[in-house]
Coordinates of C-alpha atoms in Angstrom, one line a residue:
M10 CA 23.8 0.3 -10.3
K11 CA 22.5 1.9 -13.5
N12 CA 23.6 4.0 -16.4
T13 CA 23.1 7.8 -16.6
M14 CA 23.5 10.0 -19.6
L15 CA 25.2 13.4 -19.2
Q16 CA 26.2 16.0 -21.9
I17 CA 29.0 18.5 -21.5
S18 CA 28.9 21.8 -23.3
I19 CA 30.5 25.2 -23.4
P20 CA 27.9 28.0 -23.7
Q21 CA 30.3 30.9 -22.7
P22 CA 33.8 30.8 -24.3
C23 CA 36.7 32.4 -22.3
H24 CA 39.1 35.0 -23.6
E25 CA 42.7 33.8 -23.2
D26 CA 45.2 32.6 -25.9
W27 CA 46.5 29.1 -25.1
Q28 CA 49.8 29.7 -27.0
A29 CA 50.5 32.9 -24.9
M30 CA 50.4 31.0 -21.6
T31 CA 53.4 29.7 -19.8
P32 CA 54.0 25.9 -20.0
A33 CA 53.2 24.2 -16.7
T34 CA 52.5 20.8 -15.2
K35 CA 49.5 19.1 -17.0
G36 CA 49.0 22.2 -19.2
R37 CA 49.9 25.9 -19.0
F38 CA 49.7 28.8 -16.5
C39 CA 47.5 31.8 -17.2
D40 CA 49.0 35.0 -15.9
K41 CA 45.7 36.8 -16.1
C42 CA 43.7 34.3 -14.0
M43 CA 46.7 33.3 -12.0
K44 CA 45.9 29.6 -12.2
N45 CA 47.0 26.4 -14.1
V46 CA 45.0 25.5 -17.2
V47 CA 44.8 21.7 -17.6
D48 CA 45.1 20.2 -21.1
F49 CA 42.2 17.7 -21.3
T50 CA 42.5 17.2 -25.0
T51 CA 44.0 13.7 -24.5
K52 CA 41.9 12.8 -21.4
T53 CA 39.0 10.4 -21.3
D54 CA 35.5 11.3 -20.1
R55 CA 36.1 9.5 -16.8
E56 CA 39.3 11.5 -16.2
I57 CA 37.6 14.8 -16.9
L58 CA 34.7 14.1 -14.6
E59 CA 37.0 12.7 -11.8
A60 CA 39.2 15.9 -12.1
Y61 CA 36.1 18.0 -11.6
T62 CA 35.0 16.2 -8.4
K63 CA 38.4 17.0 -6.9
D64 CA 38.3 20.7 -8.0
A65 CA 35.1 22.3 -9.2
K66 CA 37.0 25.4 -10.3
L67 CA 39.4 23.8 -12.7
C68 CA 40.4 25.6 -15.9
G69 CA 40.9 23.4 -18.9
R70 CA 41.5 23.1 -22.7
F71 CA 39.2 20.7 -24.7
K72 CA 38.8 19.4 -28.2
A73 CA 35.5 20.1 -30.0
D74 CA 34.6 16.4 -30.2
Q75 CA 34.8 16.1 -26.4
L76 CA 31.7 18.4 -26.0
N77 CA 28.0 18.4 -26.9
R78 CA 27.5 14.7 -27.0
D79 CA 26.0 12.1 -24.6
I80 CA 28.4 10.6 -22.0
E81 CA 27.3 7.3 -20.4
V82 CA 28.0 7.3 -16.7
L83 CA 27.8 4.1 -14.6
E84 CA 26.5 5.1 -11.2
K85 CA 27.9 3.4 -8.1
K86 CA 27.3 4.5 -4.5
S87 CA 30.3 6.1 -2.8
T88 CA 32.1 6.8 -6.0
V89 CA 33.0 9.9 -7.9
W90 CA 30.5 9.0 -10.6
L91 CA 27.6 9.3 -8.3
A92 CA 28.8 12.7 -7.1
T93 CA 29.3 13.9 -10.6
T94 CA 25.8 13.1 -11.8
S95 CA 24.3 15.3 -9.1
A96 CA 26.5 18.3 -9.8
I97 CA 26.7 21.1 -12.4
M98 CA 30.2 21.1 -13.8
T99 CA 31.9 24.5 -14.2
L100 CA 35.2 23.8 -15.8
V101 CA 36.7 26.6 -17.8
G102 CA 38.5 25.7 -21.1
V103 CA 40.8 27.5 -23.5
E104 CA 41.8 27.0 -27.1
S105 CA 44.9 27.5 -29.1
S106 CA 43.8 30.7 -30.9
A107 CA 42.9 34.3 -30.0
V108 CA 39.5 34.9 -28.4
L109 CA 36.6 36.7 -30.0
A110 CA 34.4 38.9 -27.8
Q111 CA 31.0 37.5 -27.1
E112 CA 27.7 39.3 -26.8
K113 CA 25.7 36.2 -25.8
P114 CA 26.6 32.7 -24.7
K115 CA 27.7 30.4 -27.6
T116 CA 30.3 27.8 -28.4
E117 CA 33.5 28.8 -30.3
Q118 CA 35.7 26.5 -32.3
N119 CA 39.1 27.0 -33.8
D120 CA 41.5 24.4 -35.1
G121 CA 39.5 21.6 -33.5
Y122 CA 39.7 23.1 -29.9
V123 CA 37.1 24.8 -27.8
K124 CA 37.4 27.3 -25.0
G125 CA 34.9 28.4 -22.4
K126 CA 32.7 27.4 -19.4
M127 CA 31.9 23.7 -19.4
I128 CA 28.6 22.5 -18.0
A129 CA 27.3 19.0 -17.5
P130 CA 23.5 19.2 -17.0
V131 CA 22.0 17.1 -14.2
K132 CA 20.3 13.9 -15.4
P133 CA 16.5 14.0 -16.1
Q134 CA 14.5 13.1 -13.0
T135 CA 12.3 10.0 -13.0
K136 CA 8.8 10.4 -11.8
V137 CA 5.8 8.1 -11.2
I138 CA 3.2 8.2 -14.0
K139 CA -0.3 7.1 -13.4
G140 CA -3.3 6.6 -15.7
V141 CA -6.3 4.6 -16.7
V142 CA -6.8 2.6 -20.0
S143 CA -10.2 2.1 -21.4
D144 CA -12.2 1.5 -24.6
N145 CA -15.7 2.3 -25.7
V146 CA -17.0 -0.3 -23.2
G147 CA -15.1 0.8 -20.1
P148 CA -11.8 0.2 -18.2
I149 CA -9.5 -2.4 -19.6
P150 CA -7.8 -4.8 -17.1
G151 CA -4.6 -6.5 -18.2
A152 CA -3.5 -3.9 -20.8
N153 CA 0.2 -3.8 -21.4
V154 CA 2.0 -0.5 -20.6
V155 CA 5.7 -0.2 -21.7
I156 CA 8.2 2.6 -21.7
K157 CA 9.3 2.6 -25.4
G158 CA 12.9 1.5 -26.0
T159 CA 13.3 0.0 -22.4
K160 CA 12.4 -3.1 -20.5
T161 CA 10.3 -1.1 -18.0
S162 CA 6.7 -2.3 -18.2
T163 CA 3.5 -3.0 -16.2
Q164 CA -0.1 -4.0 -16.7
T165 CA -3.4 -2.3 -15.8
D166 CA -5.3 -3.6 -12.8
M167 CA -8.9 -4.7 -12.6
D168 CA -10.1 -1.1 -12.9
G169 CA -7.8 -0.3 -15.9
K170 CA -5.4 1.7 -13.8
F171 CA -1.6 1.6 -14.0
S172 CA 1.4 3.2 -12.4
I173 CA 4.9 3.2 -13.9
E174 CA 8.2 5.2 -13.5
A175 CA 9.2 7.4 -16.5
K176 CA 11.0 10.7 -17.4
E177 CA 9.7 13.6 -19.3
N178 CA 9.9 13.0 -23.1
D179 CA 9.7 9.2 -22.6
V180 CA 7.0 7.5 -24.7
I181 CA 4.5 5.2 -23.0
V182 CA 3.2 2.4 -25.3
V183 CA -0.2 0.9 -24.4
S184 CA -1.5 -2.2 -26.1
F185 CA -4.2 -4.9 -25.7
L186 CA -5.3 -7.8 -27.8
G187 CA -7.8 -6.8 -30.5
L188 CA -7.3 -3.1 -30.0
T189 CA -5.0 -0.5 -31.6
T190 CA -1.7 0.3 -29.9
I191 CA -1.4 3.9 -28.5
E192 CA 1.8 5.9 -27.9
Q193 CA 1.7 8.7 -25.3
K194 CA 4.6 11.1 -24.8
V195 CA 5.3 12.0 -21.2
D196 CA 5.2 15.7 -20.5
E197 CA 4.7 17.7 -17.3
N198 CA 1.5 15.8 -16.5
N199 CA 1.6 12.8 -14.1
F200 CA -1.8 11.3 -15.0
Y201 CA -3.1 10.2 -18.4
K202 CA -6.5 8.8 -19.7
I203 CA -5.8 6.5 -22.6
E204 CA -8.6 5.2 -24.8
L205 CA -7.9 2.3 -27.2
K206 CA -9.9 1.8 -30.4
P207 CA -10.9 -1.5 -32.0
S208 CA -8.3 -2.8 -34.5
E209 CA -9.1 -2.4 -38.2
N210 CA -8.0 -6.0 -38.8
Q211 CA -11.1 -7.7 -37.3
L212 CA -12.4 -11.2 -37.9
M213 CA -15.8 -12.9 -37.0
G214 CA -16.6 -14.8 -33.8
E215 CA -18.5 -15.1 -30.6
L216 CA -18.9 -12.3 -28.1
I217 CA -18.9 -13.1 -24.4
I218 CA -20.5 -10.7 -21.9
C219 CA -20.0 -10.8 -18.2
K220 CA -21.9 -9.1 -15.4
K221 CA -18.7 -7.8 -13.8
R222 CA -15.6 -7.0 -15.8
T223 CA -12.9 -9.6 -15.2
F224 CA -9.5 -10.2 -16.6
L225 CA -10.6 -13.2 -18.7
G226 CA -13.8 -11.5 -19.6
R227 CA -11.9 -8.5 -20.9
I228 CA -9.8 -10.8 -23.1
F229 CA -12.8 -12.7 -24.5
H230 CA -14.6 -9.5 -25.2
S231 CA -11.6 -8.2 -27.2
I232 CA -11.3 -11.5 -29.1
G233 CA -15.0 -11.0 -30.0
N234 CA -14.1 -7.6 -31.4
W235 CA -11.5 -9.2 -33.6
F236 CA -14.0 -11.7 -35.0
R237 CA -16.9 -9.3 -35.4

């Protein structure tokens, strides 16, 4: 069970006047479309999304503040929420004023209400990001790799390699004792080479050199950089 963010918007307003429609159950009846238009202006996000899962061709009327904002969805298997996050919502809304002709998709507002085609984009897909972390000496074992703003983290292996799940536009934060912290934004690439530089705040001390790079050896070497 996890949270998913959706955003509902209306890029293409419709052309019917809410006040001209015939009052009906849960809203009004549109003589032109020959269907009921549900009034969602007092409904919650859950009620709107659940209504869509029952009828993907619903027509509806919405307030401006119900749209173009993040909606947090709690995913549960075998529930309408899980079905909703994998669908593109196509509800049609109307507002209380006359409609202006549109040459290109855009959102219209009048008296706090919005009309048009409502779309909830599918959530961003998580992918596996791989990479290698090194400095001017070589690969760094035990470096910390964290997805910024989350608790998702890992460490590099003995060869300085790491693997972590992330989404595009997430920020990977890589750090290690005695070296500067690097932030890498995730784009379409799935592999990153990240080089850490010695920290400017260095002290003096003993340098330990090992034949083969080990986890403890890596730490002692970096401490030596601090004290140099």
